[in-house]
Every structure is written in structure tokens, then in C-alpha cells.
């Protein structure tokens, strides 16, 4: 089956991040490079965190989906060529995060509660349930919430 | 990851020292999982350890690319005496104050070292260091806040912190143990400056924090050339722990 880079990216937009499934790998901004060759598709992704334990699952899912769709070999490599930064998350990704009750990355002084949008929030801990998340508490609606770390 | 640039003499020594540092502190700190003084710190220490072990894995992968070895084999298949982490990380987990003291001394030293590698001429390392520094920023924030918190207490917390710093102090400078191949590394632009100069910068920074808090400064390392080779009983125990699965089944995957 024929494949253009746009076709490949469209499939990647359906591959969820295993730790935050409301985000696709495209929304998360980890797709660095796509190269379509006659016999193979090469994808380079940027780890959000160096030791991210979800990377193997992401790599395997990308390869599986692209092989299934385009019927050719897929090679997925991780690279640090450019660092992933939290501002690579797309606008639709930020919206999806908020809807899922996770605050998108922001400077702690500009953090808003994903539930009530109050800015009256405090950081409980920079470290949360995954490497990429911090714990906050909203004094407005008295809810604890998680936020993606700003890196 | 493929190492494309021709290896510079001594690159393997530098990568091994850095990888072993991150590996050993990551494993030591992971011992707090489940038993940290409060839930947030249980989560934080687990997350920090995961970061450090991830950094170690990335550094072992770079090293494997240079030497042609399997990164897992480098991490797990050596005898205890072949590890090259700093002796600072060799003193056993100890209590919470000991952990904070060790993390503070190590993280500040590591950040000076990473700064000296930010513009390294070996591109794969430059790429990785750029990423590591973004994560280590959170580590410094975390341990800096704890250091001040323990130091500002008038009672047992401060006493334990001071005791821990006095125990670890003589070994603190071992992160900057001179590398045998330091000359070629500096000449090739891999490392910005010799370890002894980096150690001076680090001591200045630690002094700026410790003096106002009245904390004991680390004395000079007594045998600076042996800072990465003489590992004691506490490390042998840790080695037994972190290699136990590998030794029982070398082909195990998980």
C-alpha cells in the first residue's frame, strides 16, 4: 500500500501514549522524524524522560500499527538529537489533558487547576505517579490534581 | 543508538564512571520505595531512582556503542571490584538524613560535571547531556529543599544531618576523581576542564550553601586517585542485590 509521510503521521495520531492514553504520540510531540522508503518506514521519537518505562510499549505499538497499515518494515528509533520539551505538546494535546483532569505543563507560578481553573494552587510534590508528572492541590475547589512537569 | 563519531581515547572511562555513579545511586535510593518517611517522599524517591537508572541505561548504551558490548552485560556482569562509581556512593543507605546528605553532595557534583560536558565535542554525549540537565534540575530542587529543611531544625533532624555530612564529607570529592585519560579528553574537547578544576567550582558552590546554614564543609579527599576503585562491604551487599536476578538467570527478561 502506498504511503506518504502525511499518511504515516495520520496513523501515528491514533497511537496513544500508554501512561496518558488521552494523548496520541503526535499530541505529545514525541514524533521527531518520519522517513518513508520503498521498502521501509523509519520513525525517530524523542523520549519525554530519559528513563521513561513506556518507551518500549510506544515503539512496539508504532511499529505494529504502521506495519499493519502499510505492509512494510518499520524501524522505530529513539534519539536525543533534540531534547523533548513540554512545549512540544500540541494545543489539542493540552486541551485533552485538561479534560482528563491533568494540568498541562506550566510554570508553577502560572499553574491553573484543571477542574475549576483557579490559580490558587500549591505544589505538593514535584514528583508524581510517573516521571513526567507533579502533584498539586487546588485551594479553590479543594481537589488534589496532577500536572505534567515543565521540562 | 549508534555511535557515529570515532571514539576519543578515554571516552569509555568517562562514560563508565558517569554510568556507574547514576546506576549505584539509583539502586541505593530505590531502597526507600515503600519505607520513606512520608508518602510523597516514597513516590519522589521512587521517581528519582527511576530517573537515575534511566540515565545509567542511556550512558551504558552510549558506552556499548563505543566498545561493542551489550549494555546489560556492562551493568550486571562485572565483579564488584570492576565498578567505577565514586566512593561517596559506597556508604550504604543509612537513615533519611544520610540519604539527603549523599544526594545533595552527589547531585551538586553531578550538575557541575554535566555543565562541563554541555558543549562536549562528542555529539551523542552532547545530545544526552542536554536532556539529562533538564531532569537533574528537579533533583536539585528536591534535595536542596530537604537539606534546608533538616538544617533549619534545631533538634534531631539537624543533628543527624550534621553527622551524615561528617561521615560522607571525606568521600564527597571522589565524584571528581581524576580520570587516567583526562588529558586526551580535555584536549579533544570532550571534557571542558580537568576534574580538579571542576572540584574547585563544586566546593565553592557547596560552601555558599553550607556556610549560612552552619553545616560542616567536606574536607579534601585523602587519596584522590583511589576514589573510584576501592569499594567496601556496603557496596558488595548492594551488588549482590542488584545482580541477583541476572545471576540466577542470565537470559531473564522483564
Short mmCIF file of C-alpha atoms in Angstrom, two decimals:
data_model
loop_
_atom_site.label_atom_id
_atom_site.label_comp_id
_atom_site.label_asym_id
_atom_site.label_seq_id
_atom_site.Cartn_x
_atom_site.Cartn_y
_atom_site.Cartn_z
CA UNK A 1 0.00 0.00 0.00
CA UNK A 2 1.28 3.48 -0.91
CA UNK A 3 2.35 5.71 1.93
CA UNK A 4 3.21 9.38 2.14
CA UNK A 5 4.70 11.00 5.20
CA UNK A 6 1.30 12.58 5.88
CA UNK A 7 -0.34 9.13 5.74
CA UNK A 8 2.17 7.84 8.27
CA UNK A 9 1.64 10.81 10.57
CA UNK A 10 -2.12 10.31 10.36
CA UNK A 11 -1.69 6.76 11.68
CA UNK A 12 0.70 7.98 14.39
CA UNK A 13 -2.02 10.40 15.52
CA UNK A 14 -4.03 7.31 16.55
CA UNK A 15 -1.25 5.76 18.67
CA UNK A 16 -1.94 6.61 22.33
CA UNK A 17 0.65 7.29 24.99
CA UNK A 18 0.31 4.28 27.32
CA UNK A 19 0.62 6.34 30.52
CA UNK A 20 -1.73 9.14 29.39
CA UNK A 21 -3.97 7.47 26.81
CA UNK A 22 -5.93 10.68 26.08
CA UNK A 23 -2.82 11.90 24.27
CA UNK A 24 -1.55 10.49 21.00
CA UNK A 25 2.19 10.36 20.39
CA UNK A 26 1.66 13.24 17.92
CA UNK A 27 -0.15 15.37 20.54
CA UNK A 28 2.61 14.59 22.98
CA UNK A 29 5.13 15.93 20.47
CA UNK A 30 7.49 12.98 20.55
CA UNK A 31 7.47 12.24 16.80
CA UNK A 32 10.74 13.74 15.62
CA UNK A 33 11.20 12.35 12.10
CA UNK A 34 9.35 10.19 9.62
CA UNK A 35 11.12 8.83 6.56
CA UNK A 36 9.14 6.78 4.05
CA UNK A 37 11.25 4.50 1.84
CA UNK A 38 10.08 1.99 -0.74
CA UNK A 39 10.85 -0.96 1.49
CA UNK A 40 10.71 0.53 4.94
CA UNK A 41 9.37 3.29 7.16
CA UNK A 42 11.73 4.90 9.65
CA UNK A 43 10.37 6.80 12.63
CA UNK A 44 12.51 8.63 15.19
CA UNK A 45 10.90 9.50 18.51
CA UNK A 46 12.07 11.69 21.38
CA UNK A 47 11.78 10.26 24.89
CA UNK A 48 9.89 12.64 27.20
CA UNK A 49 12.16 11.46 30.03
CA UNK A 50 15.42 9.56 29.55
CA UNK A 51 14.26 6.63 31.66
CA UNK A 52 10.64 6.60 30.52
CA UNK A 53 9.47 3.00 31.04
CA UNK A 54 6.70 3.40 28.46
CA UNK A 55 9.16 3.74 25.56
CA UNK A 56 9.28 0.06 24.65
CA UNK A 57 5.50 -0.12 24.50
CA UNK A 58 5.34 3.06 22.40
CA UNK A 59 7.96 1.74 19.98
CA UNK A 60 6.24 -1.62 19.62
CA UNK A 61 2.78 -0.06 19.14
CA UNK A 62 4.04 2.35 16.47
CA UNK A 63 5.75 -0.48 14.58
CA UNK A 64 2.70 -2.72 14.81
CA UNK A 65 0.21 -0.08 13.62
CA UNK A 66 2.37 1.09 10.71
CA UNK A 67 3.24 -2.44 9.57
CA UNK A 68 -0.42 -3.40 9.66
CA UNK A 69 -1.47 -0.34 7.67
CA UNK A 70 1.32 -0.10 5.10
CA UNK A 71 2.61 -3.67 4.91
CA UNK A 72 6.30 -2.90 5.09
CA UNK A 73 9.08 -3.00 7.63
CA UNK A 74 9.08 -0.31 10.24
CA UNK A 75 12.08 0.82 12.25
CA UNK A 76 11.47 2.98 15.30
CA UNK A 77 14.48 4.54 16.97
CA UNK A 78 14.72 6.85 19.95
CA UNK A 79 17.01 9.83 19.75
CA UNK A 80 18.14 12.74 21.89
CA UNK A 81 19.15 14.77 18.79
CA UNK A 82 16.84 17.47 20.03
CA UNK A 83 15.53 17.35 23.59
CA UNK A 84 11.82 16.75 24.05
CA UNK A 85 10.44 19.73 25.91
CA UNK A 86 6.98 20.11 27.36
CA UNK A 87 6.15 22.93 24.95
CA UNK A 88 6.13 20.32 22.17
CA UNK A 89 2.69 19.22 23.40
CA UNK A 90 0.15 20.46 20.86
CA UNK A 91 -2.77 22.79 21.62
CA UNK A 92 -5.21 19.90 21.19
CA UNK A 93 -2.99 17.81 23.46
CA UNK A 94 -3.15 20.47 26.19
CA UNK A 95 -6.91 20.57 25.86
CA UNK A 96 -7.19 16.77 26.08
CA UNK A 97 -5.04 16.78 29.22
CA UNK A 98 -7.22 19.35 30.95
CA UNK A 99 -10.34 17.39 30.04
CA UNK A 100 -8.76 14.32 31.62
CA UNK A 101 -8.09 16.23 34.86
CA UNK A 102 -4.34 16.67 34.31
CA UNK A 103 -2.97 20.20 34.16
CA UNK A 104 -0.82 20.81 31.08
CA UNK A 105 2.78 21.90 31.73
CA UNK A 106 3.14 25.44 33.03
CA UNK A 107 5.46 27.42 35.21
CA UNK A 108 4.41 26.72 38.84
CA UNK A 109 3.55 30.44 39.20
CA UNK A 110 1.16 30.14 36.26
CA UNK A 111 -0.46 26.82 37.14
CA UNK A 112 -4.23 26.51 36.96
CA UNK A 113 -6.49 23.82 38.37
CA UNK A 114 -7.76 21.58 35.55
CA UNK A 115 -11.12 21.23 37.33
CA UNK A 116 -12.09 24.81 38.29
CA UNK A 117 -9.35 26.85 36.55
CA UNK A 118 -8.39 28.56 39.82
CA UNK A 119 -4.84 29.88 40.05
CA UNK A 120 -4.92 29.41 43.84
CA UNK A 121 -2.93 26.19 43.73
CA UNK A 122 0.13 24.83 45.57
CA UNK A 123 2.66 22.21 44.55
CA UNK A 124 2.57 19.26 46.95
CA UNK A 125 5.47 17.46 45.36
CA UNK A 126 7.49 17.81 42.17
CA UNK A 127 7.30 14.02 41.84
CA UNK A 128 4.14 12.16 40.96
CA UNK A 129 2.98 8.72 39.87
CA UNK A 130 5.04 8.84 36.68
CA UNK A 131 8.35 10.55 35.90
CA UNK A 132 6.63 13.26 33.88
CA UNK A 133 4.04 14.36 36.48
CA UNK A 134 3.95 16.52 39.63
CA UNK A 135 1.34 16.71 42.41
CA UNK A 136 -0.64 19.89 43.13
CA UNK A 137 -3.51 20.90 45.38
CA UNK A 138 -6.22 23.38 44.42
CA UNK A 139 -7.33 25.64 47.26
CA UNK A 140 -10.23 26.84 45.12
CA UNK A 141 -12.13 23.57 44.72
CA UNK A 142 -10.10 21.62 47.32
CA UNK A 143 -9.05 18.92 44.91
CA UNK A 144 -5.63 17.38 44.51
CA UNK A 145 -4.57 17.17 40.88
CA UNK A 146 -1.65 16.10 38.74
CA UNK A 147 0.25 18.30 36.33
CA UNK A 148 2.70 17.44 33.60
CA UNK A 149 6.17 18.61 34.55
CA UNK A 150 7.54 21.53 32.68
CA UNK A 151 10.89 20.48 31.19
CA UNK B 1 21.53 4.50 19.39
CA UNK B 2 24.52 4.29 17.08
CA UNK B 3 27.82 5.89 17.99
CA UNK B 4 28.92 7.51 14.76
CA UNK B 5 31.86 9.68 15.75
CA UNK B 6 35.21 7.96 16.14
CA UNK B 7 35.76 7.16 19.78
CA UNK B 8 38.11 9.51 21.54
CA UNK B 9 40.71 7.97 23.82
CA UNK B 10 39.30 7.76 27.31
CA UNK B 11 35.68 8.20 26.31
CA UNK B 12 34.90 4.75 27.67
CA UNK B 13 36.46 5.59 31.04
CA UNK B 14 34.40 8.79 31.33
CA UNK B 15 31.13 7.10 30.31
CA UNK B 16 31.68 4.18 32.67
CA UNK B 17 32.34 6.45 35.66
CA UNK B 18 29.22 8.50 34.95
CA UNK B 19 27.01 5.47 34.25
CA UNK B 20 28.16 3.63 37.38
CA UNK B 21 27.52 6.73 39.52
CA UNK B 22 23.94 7.01 38.28
CA UNK B 23 23.38 3.25 38.50
CA UNK B 24 24.61 2.90 42.09
CA UNK B 25 22.82 5.97 43.48
CA UNK B 26 19.67 4.93 41.63
CA UNK B 27 19.72 1.48 43.20
CA UNK B 28 20.59 2.79 46.68
CA UNK B 29 17.77 5.30 46.66
CA UNK B 30 15.26 2.78 45.34
CA UNK B 31 15.62 1.05 48.70
CA UNK B 32 13.32 3.78 50.08
CA UNK B 33 10.40 2.57 47.98
CA UNK B 34 7.75 1.53 50.49
CA UNK B 35 9.56 2.79 53.61
CA UNK B 36 10.24 6.52 53.07
CA UNK B 37 9.27 8.85 55.95
CA UNK B 38 6.13 10.05 54.17
CA UNK B 39 4.06 9.03 51.18
CA UNK B 40 5.14 11.95 48.97
CA UNK B 41 8.78 11.06 49.58
CA UNK B 42 8.12 7.42 48.86
CA UNK B 43 6.81 8.49 45.46
CA UNK B 44 9.56 11.08 44.98
CA UNK B 45 12.40 8.70 45.85
CA UNK B 46 10.97 6.04 43.53
CA UNK B 47 10.67 8.56 40.72
CA UNK B 48 14.18 9.94 41.32
CA UNK B 49 15.61 6.42 41.30
CA UNK B 50 13.80 5.66 38.08
CA UNK B 51 15.36 8.80 36.57
CA UNK B 52 18.86 7.84 37.72
CA UNK B 53 18.56 4.27 36.46
CA UNK B 54 17.24 5.63 33.16
CA UNK B 55 20.27 7.92 32.94
CA UNK B 56 22.54 4.98 33.71
CA UNK B 57 20.87 2.89 30.98
CA UNK B 58 21.34 5.69 28.42
CA UNK B 59 25.01 6.10 29.40
CA UNK B 60 25.65 2.32 29.29
CA UNK B 61 24.02 2.32 25.83
CA UNK B 62 26.44 5.03 24.64
CA UNK B 63 29.32 3.09 26.16
CA UNK B 64 28.13 -0.12 24.49
CA UNK B 65 28.06 1.73 21.17
CA UNK B 66 31.71 2.69 21.67
CA UNK B 67 33.03 -0.65 22.94
CA UNK B 68 30.67 -3.06 21.16
CA UNK B 69 29.46 -4.58 24.46
CA UNK B 70 25.89 -5.31 25.46
CA UNK B 71 24.77 -2.52 27.83
CA UNK B 72 23.07 -5.00 30.19
CA UNK B 73 26.26 -7.03 30.39
CA UNK B 74 28.21 -3.91 31.34
CA UNK B 75 25.66 -3.07 34.02
CA UNK B 76 25.28 -6.52 35.57
CA UNK B 77 28.09 -8.89 34.64
CA UNK B 78 31.07 -7.30 36.36
CA UNK B 79 32.62 -8.29 39.65
CA UNK B 80 32.15 -5.68 42.43
CA UNK B 81 35.76 -4.51 42.12
CA UNK B 82 35.26 -3.54 38.46
CA UNK B 83 32.63 -0.88 39.16
CA UNK B 84 33.89 2.68 38.85
CA UNK B 85 31.34 4.74 40.80
CA UNK B 86 32.57 7.33 43.30
CA UNK B 87 33.27 6.13 46.85
CA UNK B 88 30.81 8.78 48.06
CA UNK B 89 28.06 6.40 46.90
CA UNK B 90 29.52 3.43 48.75
CA UNK B 91 28.46 4.11 52.31
CA UNK B 92 25.14 2.25 52.46
CA UNK B 93 21.67 3.77 52.51
CA UNK B 94 21.72 4.90 56.14
CA UNK B 95 18.90 7.00 57.58
CA UNK B 96 16.94 9.72 55.79
CA UNK B 97 19.48 12.42 56.72
CA UNK B 98 22.27 10.28 55.27
CA UNK B 99 20.30 9.88 52.05
CA UNK B 100 19.67 13.62 51.78
CA UNK B 101 23.32 14.42 52.58
CA UNK B 102 24.57 11.95 49.96
CA UNK B 103 22.07 13.10 47.35
CA UNK B 104 22.98 16.74 47.97
CA UNK B 105 26.72 16.17 47.66
CA UNK B 106 26.30 13.96 44.60
CA UNK B 107 23.66 15.99 42.73
CA UNK B 108 25.59 19.23 43.09
CA UNK B 109 28.77 17.50 41.89
CA UNK B 110 26.93 15.83 39.01
CA UNK B 111 25.50 19.17 37.90
CA UNK B 112 29.00 20.70 37.77
CA UNK B 113 30.17 17.70 35.75
CA UNK B 114 27.21 17.91 33.34
CA UNK B 115 27.86 21.62 32.84
CA UNK B 116 31.44 20.76 31.85
CA UNK B 117 30.02 18.36 29.24
CA UNK B 118 27.28 20.61 27.88
CA UNK B 119 29.37 21.59 24.86
CA UNK B 120 31.26 18.32 24.55
CA UNK B 121 32.71 17.67 21.11
CA UNK B 122 31.26 14.14 21.02
CA UNK B 123 27.77 14.75 19.67
CA UNK B 124 25.93 11.70 21.07
CA UNK B 125 27.01 12.69 24.57
CA UNK B 126 26.16 16.36 23.98
CA UNK B 127 22.64 15.34 22.94
CA UNK B 128 22.15 13.18 26.01
CA UNK B 129 23.64 15.71 28.44
CA UNK B 130 21.23 18.37 27.15
CA UNK B 131 18.37 16.11 28.14
CA UNK B 132 19.86 14.98 31.46
CA UNK B 133 20.33 18.54 32.66
CA UNK B 134 16.62 19.29 32.22
CA UNK B 135 15.76 16.38 34.52
CA UNK B 136 18.50 16.96 37.07
CA UNK B 137 17.09 20.44 37.70
CA UNK B 138 14.18 18.77 39.53
CA UNK B 139 16.59 16.61 41.52
CA UNK B 140 18.50 19.66 42.72
CA UNK B 141 15.29 21.44 43.72
CA UNK B 142 14.13 18.42 45.68
CA UNK B 143 17.32 17.75 47.60
CA UNK B 144 18.07 21.45 48.16
CA UNK B 145 14.69 21.90 49.84
CA UNK B 146 15.29 18.87 52.08
CA UNK B 147 18.78 20.00 53.04
CA UNK B 148 17.44 23.36 54.22
CA UNK B 149 14.52 21.72 55.98
CA UNK B 150 16.72 19.37 58.01
CA UNK B 151 19.37 22.04 58.65
CA UNK B 152 16.81 24.58 59.90
CA UNK B 153 15.54 22.24 62.60
CA UNK B 154 17.20 22.69 65.99
CA UNK B 155 16.86 19.14 67.21
CA UNK B 156 17.40 15.61 65.99
CA UNK B 157 16.98 16.34 62.28
CA UNK B 158 19.85 18.80 62.23
CA UNK B 159 21.99 16.59 64.43
CA UNK B 160 21.51 13.63 62.09
CA UNK B 161 22.23 15.76 59.02
CA UNK B 162 25.46 17.09 60.51
CA UNK B 163 26.52 13.55 61.49
CA UNK B 164 25.78 12.32 57.95
CA UNK B 165 27.76 15.18 56.37
CA UNK B 166 30.69 14.45 58.68
CA UNK B 167 30.60 10.78 57.68
CA UNK B 168 30.28 11.41 53.95
CA UNK B 169 32.41 14.56 53.76
CA UNK B 170 35.80 12.85 53.41
CA UNK B 171 34.45 10.95 50.37
CA UNK B 172 32.46 13.79 48.80
CA UNK B 173 35.19 14.90 46.40
CA UNK B 174 35.51 11.41 44.88
CA UNK B 175 32.98 12.27 42.17
CA UNK B 176 35.88 14.31 40.74
CA UNK B 177 38.45 11.50 40.92
CA UNK B 178 40.90 12.27 38.10
CA UNK B 179 40.45 10.06 35.05
CA UNK B 180 43.54 8.32 33.72
CA UNK B 181 42.77 9.65 30.27
CA UNK B 182 41.72 13.10 31.34
CA UNK B 183 44.43 14.84 29.29
CA UNK B 184 43.26 13.46 25.92
CA UNK B 185 39.62 14.06 26.83
CA UNK B 186 40.22 17.73 27.58
CA UNK B 187 42.43 18.09 24.52
CA UNK B 188 39.75 16.59 22.28
CA UNK B 189 37.13 18.94 23.70
CA UNK B 190 35.09 16.08 25.20
CA UNK B 191 35.51 17.42 28.72
CA UNK B 192 35.74 21.20 29.14
CA UNK B 193 38.18 21.19 32.07
CA UNK B 194 40.12 18.75 34.28
CA UNK B 195 38.30 17.17 37.21
CA UNK B 196 40.43 19.05 39.77
CA UNK B 197 39.14 22.36 38.40
CA UNK B 198 35.57 21.13 38.41
CA UNK B 199 36.01 20.09 42.03
CA UNK B 200 37.07 23.64 42.95
CA UNK B 201 33.90 25.05 41.36
CA UNK B 202 31.80 22.50 43.19
CA UNK B 203 33.42 23.29 46.56
CA UNK B 204 32.74 26.99 46.05
CA UNK B 205 29.07 26.30 45.37
CA UNK B 206 28.63 23.93 48.30
CA UNK B 207 30.39 26.41 50.62
CA UNK B 208 27.98 29.16 49.52
CA UNK B 209 25.08 26.98 50.67
CA UNK B 210 26.65 25.36 53.73
CA UNK B 211 28.19 28.41 55.40
CA UNK B 212 24.93 30.29 56.03
CA UNK B 213 23.37 27.05 57.30
CA UNK B 214 26.36 26.34 59.54
CA UNK B 215 26.90 22.90 58.03
CA UNK B 216 30.31 21.16 58.03
CA UNK B 217 32.26 21.50 54.79
CA UNK B 218 33.73 18.47 53.08
CA UNK B 219 37.46 18.10 53.73
CA UNK B 220 39.82 17.34 50.87
CA UNK B 221 39.83 13.73 49.70
CA UNK B 222 42.74 11.93 51.33
CA UNK B 223 43.62 9.58 48.46
CA UNK B 224 42.08 11.23 45.41
CA UNK B 225 43.40 8.67 42.92
CA UNK B 226 41.57 5.79 44.60
CA UNK B 227 38.18 7.50 44.67
CA UNK B 228 36.56 5.12 42.18
CA UNK B 229 38.33 1.84 42.78
CA UNK B 230 38.18 0.97 46.48
CA UNK B 231 34.65 -0.25 47.18
CA UNK B 232 33.70 -1.55 50.61
CA UNK B 233 31.33 -4.03 52.24
CA UNK B 234 28.18 -1.93 51.79
CA UNK B 235 28.69 -1.94 48.04
CA UNK B 236 29.31 -5.69 47.94
CA UNK B 237 25.92 -6.13 49.61
CA UNK B 238 24.21 -3.77 47.14
CA UNK B 239 25.94 -5.56 44.24
CA UNK B 240 24.56 -8.86 45.50
CA UNK B 241 21.07 -7.34 45.47
CA UNK B 242 21.11 -5.72 42.06
CA UNK B 243 22.75 -8.66 40.29
CA UNK B 244 20.69 -11.39 41.97
CA UNK B 245 18.14 -11.84 39.16
CA UNK B 246 20.79 -11.67 36.46
CA UNK B 247 22.98 -14.22 38.23
CA UNK B 248 20.10 -16.62 38.82
CA UNK B 249 19.02 -16.46 35.17
CA UNK B 250 21.26 -14.52 32.77
CA UNK B 251 18.70 -14.81 29.96
CA UNK B 252 15.79 -13.46 32.02
CA UNK B 253 13.86 -10.53 30.57
CA UNK B 254 11.36 -8.39 32.44
#
